[in-house]
PDB file of C-alpha atoms in Angstrom:
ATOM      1  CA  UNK A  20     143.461  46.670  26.557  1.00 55.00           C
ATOM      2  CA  UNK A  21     144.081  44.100  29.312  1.00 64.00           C
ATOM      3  CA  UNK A  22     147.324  44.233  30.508  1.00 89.00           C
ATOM      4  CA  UNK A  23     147.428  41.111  32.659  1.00 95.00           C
ATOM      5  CA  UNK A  24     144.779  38.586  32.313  1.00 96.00           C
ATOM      6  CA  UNK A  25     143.680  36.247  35.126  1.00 97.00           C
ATOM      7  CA  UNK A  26     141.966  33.125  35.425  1.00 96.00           C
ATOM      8  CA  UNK A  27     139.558  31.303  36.664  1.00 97.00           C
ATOM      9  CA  UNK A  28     137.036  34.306  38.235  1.00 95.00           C
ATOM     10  CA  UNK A  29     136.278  31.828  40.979  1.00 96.00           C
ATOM     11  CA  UNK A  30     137.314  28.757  42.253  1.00 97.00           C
ATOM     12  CA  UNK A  31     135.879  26.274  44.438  1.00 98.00           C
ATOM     13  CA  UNK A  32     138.565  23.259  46.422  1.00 98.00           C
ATOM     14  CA  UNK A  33     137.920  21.451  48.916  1.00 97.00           C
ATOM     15  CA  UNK A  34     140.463  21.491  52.021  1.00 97.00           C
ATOM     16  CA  UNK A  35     143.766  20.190  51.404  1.00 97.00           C
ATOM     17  CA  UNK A  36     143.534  20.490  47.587  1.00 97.00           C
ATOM     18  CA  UNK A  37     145.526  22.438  45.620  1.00 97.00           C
ATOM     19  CA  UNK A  38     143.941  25.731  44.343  1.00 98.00           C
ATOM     20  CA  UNK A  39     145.952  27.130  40.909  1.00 98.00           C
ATOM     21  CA  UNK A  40     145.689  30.730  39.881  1.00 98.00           C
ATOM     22  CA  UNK A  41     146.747  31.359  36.155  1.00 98.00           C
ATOM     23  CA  UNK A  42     147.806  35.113  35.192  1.00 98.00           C
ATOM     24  CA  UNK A  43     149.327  36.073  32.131  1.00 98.00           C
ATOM     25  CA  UNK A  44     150.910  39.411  30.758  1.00 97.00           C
ATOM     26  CA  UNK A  45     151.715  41.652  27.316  1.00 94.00           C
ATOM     27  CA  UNK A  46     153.692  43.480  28.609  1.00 93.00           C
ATOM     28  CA  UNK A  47     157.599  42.580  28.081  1.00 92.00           C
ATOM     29  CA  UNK A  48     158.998  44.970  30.225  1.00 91.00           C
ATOM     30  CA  UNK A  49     156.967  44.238  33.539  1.00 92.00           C
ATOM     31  CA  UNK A  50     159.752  43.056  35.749  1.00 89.00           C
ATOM     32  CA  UNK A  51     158.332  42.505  39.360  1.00 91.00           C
ATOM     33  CA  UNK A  52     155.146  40.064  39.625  1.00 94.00           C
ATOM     34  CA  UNK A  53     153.033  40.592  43.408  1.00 94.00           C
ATOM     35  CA  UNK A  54     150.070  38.112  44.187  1.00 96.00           C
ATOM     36  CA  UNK A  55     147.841  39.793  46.874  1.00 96.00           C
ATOM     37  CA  UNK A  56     145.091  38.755  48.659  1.00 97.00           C
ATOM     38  CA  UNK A  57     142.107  40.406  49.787  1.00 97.00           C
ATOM     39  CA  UNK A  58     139.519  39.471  52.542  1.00 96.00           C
ATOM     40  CA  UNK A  59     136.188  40.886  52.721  1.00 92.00           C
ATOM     41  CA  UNK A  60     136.314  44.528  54.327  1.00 89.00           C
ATOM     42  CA  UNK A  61     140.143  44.597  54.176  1.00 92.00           C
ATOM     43  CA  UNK A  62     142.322  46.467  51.583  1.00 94.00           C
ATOM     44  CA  UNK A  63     144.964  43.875  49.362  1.00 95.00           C
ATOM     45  CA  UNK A  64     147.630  42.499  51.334  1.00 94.00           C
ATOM     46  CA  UNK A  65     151.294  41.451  49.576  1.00 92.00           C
ATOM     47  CA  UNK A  66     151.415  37.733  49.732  1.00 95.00           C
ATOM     48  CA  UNK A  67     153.589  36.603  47.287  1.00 94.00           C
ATOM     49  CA  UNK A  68     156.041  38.524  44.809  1.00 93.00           C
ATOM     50  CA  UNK A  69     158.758  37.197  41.647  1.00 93.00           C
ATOM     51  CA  UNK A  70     161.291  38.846  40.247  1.00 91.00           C
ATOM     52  CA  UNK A  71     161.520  37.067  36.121  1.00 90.00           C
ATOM     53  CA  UNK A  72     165.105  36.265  36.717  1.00 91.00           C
ATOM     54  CA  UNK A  73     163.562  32.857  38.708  1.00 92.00           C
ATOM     55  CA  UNK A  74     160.996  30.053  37.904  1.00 94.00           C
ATOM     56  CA  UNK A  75     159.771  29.588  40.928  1.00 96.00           C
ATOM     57  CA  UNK A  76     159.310  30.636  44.157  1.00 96.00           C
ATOM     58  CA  UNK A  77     157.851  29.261  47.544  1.00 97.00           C
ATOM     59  CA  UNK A  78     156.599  30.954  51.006  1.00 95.00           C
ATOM     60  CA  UNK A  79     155.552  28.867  53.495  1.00 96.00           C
ATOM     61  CA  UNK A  80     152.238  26.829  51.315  1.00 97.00           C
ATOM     62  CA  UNK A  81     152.310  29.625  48.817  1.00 97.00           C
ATOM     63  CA  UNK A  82     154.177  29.137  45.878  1.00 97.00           C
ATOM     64  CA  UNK A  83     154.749  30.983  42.136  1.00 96.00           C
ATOM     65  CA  UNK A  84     155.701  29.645  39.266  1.00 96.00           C
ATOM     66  CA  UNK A  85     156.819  31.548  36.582  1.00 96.00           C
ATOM     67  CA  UNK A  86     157.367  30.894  33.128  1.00 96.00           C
ATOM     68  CA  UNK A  87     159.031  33.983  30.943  1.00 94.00           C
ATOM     69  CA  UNK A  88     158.529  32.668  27.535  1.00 94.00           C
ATOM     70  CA  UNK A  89     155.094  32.310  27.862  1.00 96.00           C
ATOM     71  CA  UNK A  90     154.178  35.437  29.651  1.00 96.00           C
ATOM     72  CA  UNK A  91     152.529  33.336  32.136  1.00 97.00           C
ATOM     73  CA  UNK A  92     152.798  33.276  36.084  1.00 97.00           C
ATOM     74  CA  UNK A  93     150.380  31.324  38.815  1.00 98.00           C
ATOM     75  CA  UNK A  94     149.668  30.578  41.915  1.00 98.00           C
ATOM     76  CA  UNK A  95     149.957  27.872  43.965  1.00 98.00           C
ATOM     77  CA  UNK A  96     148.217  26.917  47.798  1.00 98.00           C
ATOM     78  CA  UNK A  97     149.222  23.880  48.946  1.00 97.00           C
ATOM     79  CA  UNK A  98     147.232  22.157  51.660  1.00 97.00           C
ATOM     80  CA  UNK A  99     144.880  24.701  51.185  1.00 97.00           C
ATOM     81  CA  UNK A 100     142.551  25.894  54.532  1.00 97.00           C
ATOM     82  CA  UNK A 101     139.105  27.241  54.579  1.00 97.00           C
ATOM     83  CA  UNK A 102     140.947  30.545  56.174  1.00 97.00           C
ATOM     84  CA  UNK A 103     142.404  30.649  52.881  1.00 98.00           C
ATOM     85  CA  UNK A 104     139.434  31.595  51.703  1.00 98.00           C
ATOM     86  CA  UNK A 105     139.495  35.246  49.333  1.00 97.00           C
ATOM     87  CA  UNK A 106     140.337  37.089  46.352  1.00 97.00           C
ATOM     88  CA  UNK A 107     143.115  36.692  44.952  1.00 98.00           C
ATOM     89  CA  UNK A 108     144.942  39.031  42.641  1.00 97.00           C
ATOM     90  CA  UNK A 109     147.876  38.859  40.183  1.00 97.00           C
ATOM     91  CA  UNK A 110     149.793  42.115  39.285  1.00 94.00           C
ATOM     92  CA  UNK A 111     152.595  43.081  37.298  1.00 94.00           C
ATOM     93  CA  UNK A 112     154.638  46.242  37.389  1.00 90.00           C
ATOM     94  CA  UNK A 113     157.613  47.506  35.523  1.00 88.00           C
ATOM     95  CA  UNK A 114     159.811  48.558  38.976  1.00 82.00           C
ATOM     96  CA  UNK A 115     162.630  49.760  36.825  1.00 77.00           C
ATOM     97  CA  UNK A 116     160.564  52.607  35.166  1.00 76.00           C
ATOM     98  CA  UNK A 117     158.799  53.316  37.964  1.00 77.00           C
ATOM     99  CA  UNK A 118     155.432  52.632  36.987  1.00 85.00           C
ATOM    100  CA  UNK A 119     152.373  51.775  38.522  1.00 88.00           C
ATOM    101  CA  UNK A 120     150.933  48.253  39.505  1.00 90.00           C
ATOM    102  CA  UNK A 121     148.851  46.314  36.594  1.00 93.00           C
ATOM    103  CA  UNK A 122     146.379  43.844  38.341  1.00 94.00           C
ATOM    104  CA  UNK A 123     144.362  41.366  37.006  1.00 95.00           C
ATOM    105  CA  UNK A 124     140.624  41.017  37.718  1.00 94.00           C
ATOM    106  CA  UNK A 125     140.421  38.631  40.992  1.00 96.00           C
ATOM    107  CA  UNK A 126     140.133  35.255  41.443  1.00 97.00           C
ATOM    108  CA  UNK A 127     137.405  34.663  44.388  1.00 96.00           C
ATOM    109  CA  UNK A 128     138.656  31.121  46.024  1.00 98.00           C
ATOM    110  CA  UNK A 129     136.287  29.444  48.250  1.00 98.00           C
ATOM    111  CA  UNK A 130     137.968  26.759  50.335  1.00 98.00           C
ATOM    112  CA  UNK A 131     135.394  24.337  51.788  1.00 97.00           C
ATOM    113  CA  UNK A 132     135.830  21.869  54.779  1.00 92.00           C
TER     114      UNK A 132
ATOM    115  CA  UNK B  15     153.601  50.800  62.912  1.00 69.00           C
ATOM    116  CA  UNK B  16     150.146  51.669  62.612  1.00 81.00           C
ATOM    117  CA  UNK B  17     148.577  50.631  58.631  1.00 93.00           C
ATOM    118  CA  UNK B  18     147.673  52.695  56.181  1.00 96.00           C
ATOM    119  CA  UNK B  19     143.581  54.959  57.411  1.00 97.00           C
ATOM    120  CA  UNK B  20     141.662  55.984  54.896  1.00 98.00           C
ATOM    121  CA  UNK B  21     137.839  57.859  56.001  1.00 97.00           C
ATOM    122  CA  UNK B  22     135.784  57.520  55.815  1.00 97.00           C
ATOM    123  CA  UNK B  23     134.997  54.110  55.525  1.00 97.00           C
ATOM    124  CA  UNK B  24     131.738  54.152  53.852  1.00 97.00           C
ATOM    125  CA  UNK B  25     129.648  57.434  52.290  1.00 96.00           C
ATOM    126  CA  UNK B  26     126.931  58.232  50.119  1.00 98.00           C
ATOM    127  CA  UNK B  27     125.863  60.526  47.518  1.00 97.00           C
ATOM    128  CA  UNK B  28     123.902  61.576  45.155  1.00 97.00           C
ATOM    129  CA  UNK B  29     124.572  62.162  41.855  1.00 97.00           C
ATOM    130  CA  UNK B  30     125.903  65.169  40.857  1.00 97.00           C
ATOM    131  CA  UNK B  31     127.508  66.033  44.238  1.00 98.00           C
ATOM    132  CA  UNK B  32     131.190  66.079  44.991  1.00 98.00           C
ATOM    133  CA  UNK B  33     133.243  63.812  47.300  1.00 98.00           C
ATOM    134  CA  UNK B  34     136.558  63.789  48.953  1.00 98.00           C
ATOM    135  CA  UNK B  35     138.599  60.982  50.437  1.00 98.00           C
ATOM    136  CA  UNK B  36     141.422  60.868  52.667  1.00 98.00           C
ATOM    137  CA  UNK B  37     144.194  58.691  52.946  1.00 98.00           C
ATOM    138  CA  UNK B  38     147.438  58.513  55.482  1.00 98.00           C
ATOM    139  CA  UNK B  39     150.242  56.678  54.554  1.00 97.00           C
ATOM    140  CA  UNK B  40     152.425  54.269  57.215  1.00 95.00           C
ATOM    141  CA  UNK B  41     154.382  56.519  59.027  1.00 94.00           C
ATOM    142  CA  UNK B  42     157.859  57.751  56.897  1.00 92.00           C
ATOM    143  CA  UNK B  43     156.385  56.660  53.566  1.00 92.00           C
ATOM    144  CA  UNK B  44     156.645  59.052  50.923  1.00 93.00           C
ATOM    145  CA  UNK B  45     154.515  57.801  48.189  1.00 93.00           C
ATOM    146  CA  UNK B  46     150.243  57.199  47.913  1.00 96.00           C
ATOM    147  CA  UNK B  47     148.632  55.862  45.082  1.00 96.00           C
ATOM    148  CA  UNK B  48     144.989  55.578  44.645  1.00 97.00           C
ATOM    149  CA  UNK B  49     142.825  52.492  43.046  1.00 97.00           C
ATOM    150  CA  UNK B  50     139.220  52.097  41.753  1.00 97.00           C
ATOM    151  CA  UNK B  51     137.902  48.653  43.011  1.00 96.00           C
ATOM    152  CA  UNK B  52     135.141  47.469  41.144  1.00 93.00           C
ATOM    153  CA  UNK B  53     133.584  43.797  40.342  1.00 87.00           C
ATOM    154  CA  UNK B  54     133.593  43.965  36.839  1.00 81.00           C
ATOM    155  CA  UNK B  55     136.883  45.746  36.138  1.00 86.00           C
ATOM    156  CA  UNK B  56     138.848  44.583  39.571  1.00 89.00           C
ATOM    157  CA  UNK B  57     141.451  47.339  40.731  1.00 94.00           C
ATOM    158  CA  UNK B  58     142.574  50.391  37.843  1.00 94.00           C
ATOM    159  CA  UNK B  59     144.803  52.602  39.114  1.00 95.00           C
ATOM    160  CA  UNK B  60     143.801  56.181  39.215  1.00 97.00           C
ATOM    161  CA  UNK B  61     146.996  58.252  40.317  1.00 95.00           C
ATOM    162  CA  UNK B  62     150.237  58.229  42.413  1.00 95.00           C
ATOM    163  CA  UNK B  63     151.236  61.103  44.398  1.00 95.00           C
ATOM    164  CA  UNK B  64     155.462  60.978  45.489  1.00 93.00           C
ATOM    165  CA  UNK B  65     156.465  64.687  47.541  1.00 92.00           C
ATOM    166  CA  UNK B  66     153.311  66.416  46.912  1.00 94.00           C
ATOM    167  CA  UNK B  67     153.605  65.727  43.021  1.00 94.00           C
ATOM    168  CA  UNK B  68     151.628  63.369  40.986  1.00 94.00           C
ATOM    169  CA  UNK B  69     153.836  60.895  39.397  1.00 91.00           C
ATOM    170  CA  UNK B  70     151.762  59.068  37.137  1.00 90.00           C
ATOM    171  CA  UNK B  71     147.770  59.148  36.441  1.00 93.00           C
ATOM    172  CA  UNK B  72     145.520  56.553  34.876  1.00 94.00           C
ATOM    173  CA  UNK B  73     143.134  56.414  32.136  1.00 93.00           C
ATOM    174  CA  UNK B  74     140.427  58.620  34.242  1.00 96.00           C
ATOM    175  CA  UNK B  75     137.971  61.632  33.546  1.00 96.00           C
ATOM    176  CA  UNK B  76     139.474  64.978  34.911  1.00 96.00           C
ATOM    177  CA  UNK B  77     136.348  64.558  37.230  1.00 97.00           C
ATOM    178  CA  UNK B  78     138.928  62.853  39.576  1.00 98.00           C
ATOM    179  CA  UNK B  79     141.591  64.469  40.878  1.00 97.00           C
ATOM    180  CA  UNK B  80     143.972  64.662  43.884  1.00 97.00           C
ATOM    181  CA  UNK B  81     146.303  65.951  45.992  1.00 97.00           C
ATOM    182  CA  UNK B  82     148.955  65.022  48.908  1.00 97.00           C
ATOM    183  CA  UNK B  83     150.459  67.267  51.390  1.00 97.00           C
ATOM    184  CA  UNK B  84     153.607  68.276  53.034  1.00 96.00           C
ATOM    185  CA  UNK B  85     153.160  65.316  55.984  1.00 95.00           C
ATOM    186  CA  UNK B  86     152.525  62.659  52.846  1.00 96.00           C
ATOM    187  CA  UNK B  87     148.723  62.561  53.599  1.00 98.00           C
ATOM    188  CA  UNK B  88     147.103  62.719  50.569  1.00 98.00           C
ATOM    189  CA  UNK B  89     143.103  63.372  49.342  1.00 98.00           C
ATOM    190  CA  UNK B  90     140.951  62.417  46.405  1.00 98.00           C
ATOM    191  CA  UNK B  91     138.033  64.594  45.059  1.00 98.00           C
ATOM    192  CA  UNK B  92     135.300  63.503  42.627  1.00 98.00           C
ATOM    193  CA  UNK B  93     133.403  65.951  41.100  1.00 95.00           C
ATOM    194  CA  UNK B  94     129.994  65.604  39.644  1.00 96.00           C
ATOM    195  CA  UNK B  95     129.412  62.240  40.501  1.00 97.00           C
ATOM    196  CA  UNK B  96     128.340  59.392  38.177  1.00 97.00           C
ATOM    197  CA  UNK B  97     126.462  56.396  39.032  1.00 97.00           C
ATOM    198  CA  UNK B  98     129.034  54.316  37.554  1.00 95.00           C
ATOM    199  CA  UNK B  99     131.330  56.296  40.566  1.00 97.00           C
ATOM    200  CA  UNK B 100     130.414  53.602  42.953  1.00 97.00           C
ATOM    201  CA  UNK B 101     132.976  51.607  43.792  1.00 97.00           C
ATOM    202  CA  UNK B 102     135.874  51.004  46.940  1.00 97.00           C
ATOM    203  CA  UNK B 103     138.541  53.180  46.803  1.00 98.00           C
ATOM    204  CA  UNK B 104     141.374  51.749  48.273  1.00 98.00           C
ATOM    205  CA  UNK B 105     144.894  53.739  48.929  1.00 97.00           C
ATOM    206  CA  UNK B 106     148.097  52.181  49.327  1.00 96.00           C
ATOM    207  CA  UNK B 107     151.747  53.543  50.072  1.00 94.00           C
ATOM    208  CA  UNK B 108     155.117  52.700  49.687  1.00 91.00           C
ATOM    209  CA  UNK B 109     158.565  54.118  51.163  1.00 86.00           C
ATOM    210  CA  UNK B 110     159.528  54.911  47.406  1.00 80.00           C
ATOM    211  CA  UNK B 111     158.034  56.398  43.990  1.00 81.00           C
ATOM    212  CA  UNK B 112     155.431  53.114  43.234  1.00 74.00           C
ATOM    213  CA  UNK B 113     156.769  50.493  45.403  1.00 73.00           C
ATOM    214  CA  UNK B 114     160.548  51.843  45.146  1.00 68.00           C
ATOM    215  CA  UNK B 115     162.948  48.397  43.593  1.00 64.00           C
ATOM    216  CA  UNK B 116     161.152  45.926  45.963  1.00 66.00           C
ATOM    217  CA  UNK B 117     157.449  46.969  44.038  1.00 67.00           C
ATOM    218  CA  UNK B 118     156.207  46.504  47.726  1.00 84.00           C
ATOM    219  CA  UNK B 119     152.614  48.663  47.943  1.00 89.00           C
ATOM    220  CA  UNK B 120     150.396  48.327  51.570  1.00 92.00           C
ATOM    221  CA  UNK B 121     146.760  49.221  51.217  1.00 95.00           C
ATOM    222  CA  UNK B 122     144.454  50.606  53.118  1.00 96.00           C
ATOM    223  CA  UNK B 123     140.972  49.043  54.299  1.00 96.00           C
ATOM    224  CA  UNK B 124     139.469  51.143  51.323  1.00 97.00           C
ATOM    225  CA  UNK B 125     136.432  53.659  51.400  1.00 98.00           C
ATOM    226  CA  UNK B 126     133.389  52.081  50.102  1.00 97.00           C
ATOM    227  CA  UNK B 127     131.372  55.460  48.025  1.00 98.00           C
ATOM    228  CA  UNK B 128     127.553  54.659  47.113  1.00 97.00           C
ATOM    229  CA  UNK B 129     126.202  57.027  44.571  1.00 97.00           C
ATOM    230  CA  UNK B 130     122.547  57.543  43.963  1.00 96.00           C
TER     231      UNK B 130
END
């Protein structure tokens, strides 16, 4: 069983678009969503993370939207750079009980100039 | 601070054999957890390690196993290895028990295990 699903597997934009990054969750409970990102060779990196008491969130041209009815959370790039380019991955975790990170599949983004 | 080291970086094997990783947390972090990293099934976590005791442990065989020790360092062993073994095993640690309240995990570059 999928905990967290994620969407699209890959994803081409040219620079300056706007690459989106859909992830949704089961789980109820998960109270803490991260976004890393991952370049090739390198280990996941914390890019992004919500809490679900907020709808949105922005850092610098990375931003999360969040939507707690739905179970459904994404990412945003604004202006988006061909150094942008890697995998992306959603997670979900339930902090409170101390449990481990859920992550969704990856979402390989391409950025092309 | 210097990151999170895992070695090594790459190895191979055979199948059948056993393998162990290693993994150092940052410097004053308590906590290492462990992740498979495959294409088809992305990153599944394998188990957490928080003082020397395991803290939670995913849906793996008993083939896999670890341990961490009194300076936080921690290892992973794989016994008997499987084909479908092959994957990057990445590490990643935290101050507090998985991620503590701010969920915040740093990973290492990963060990990249061929088996044949």
């Amino acid at each position: 069983q999928q905990q967290v699903k994620q969407s699209p597997q890959s994803l081409i934009v040219q620079k300056g678009g706007i690459p989106i990054i859909n992830c949704a969750y089961e789980n109820t409970a998960f109270d803490y969503f991260p976004w890393y990102q991952q370049f090739p060779g390198k280990g996941p990196a914390l890019l992004i993370a919500i809490r679900p008491d907020v709808s949105e969130k922005k850092e610098g041209r990375f931003t999360i939207s969040f939507n707690k009815s739905a179970k459904q959370f994404s990412l945003h790039i604004m202006d988006s750079q061909p150094g942008d380019s890697a995998t992306y991955f959603c997670a979900a975790q339930r902090v409170s009980g101390n449990t481990p990170l859920v992550f969704g599949k990856g979402t390989r983004l391409s950025v092309i100039a | 601070k210097a990151g999170v080291t895992q070695t090594p970086r790459y190895l191979i094997k055979t199948r059948g054999q056993q393998v162990t990783l290693s993994c150092s947390p940052i410097s004053g972090h308590r906590s290492v957890s462990w992740y498979q990293q495959t294409p088809g099934q992305g990153l599944q976590f394998l188990f957490e390690y928080f003082s020397e005791t395991q803290r939670n442990k995913g849906n793996f065989p008993g083939r896999f196993s670890g341990r961490q020790f009194s300076n936080s360092r921690s290892e992973m062993n794989v016994s008997t290895l499987e084909l479908g073994d092959s994957a990057l095993y990445l590490c990643a640690s935290s101050p507090a028990p998985s991620g503590g309240v701010r969920g915040t995990q740093y990973f290492g570059p990963g060990t990249r295990l061929t088996v044949l």
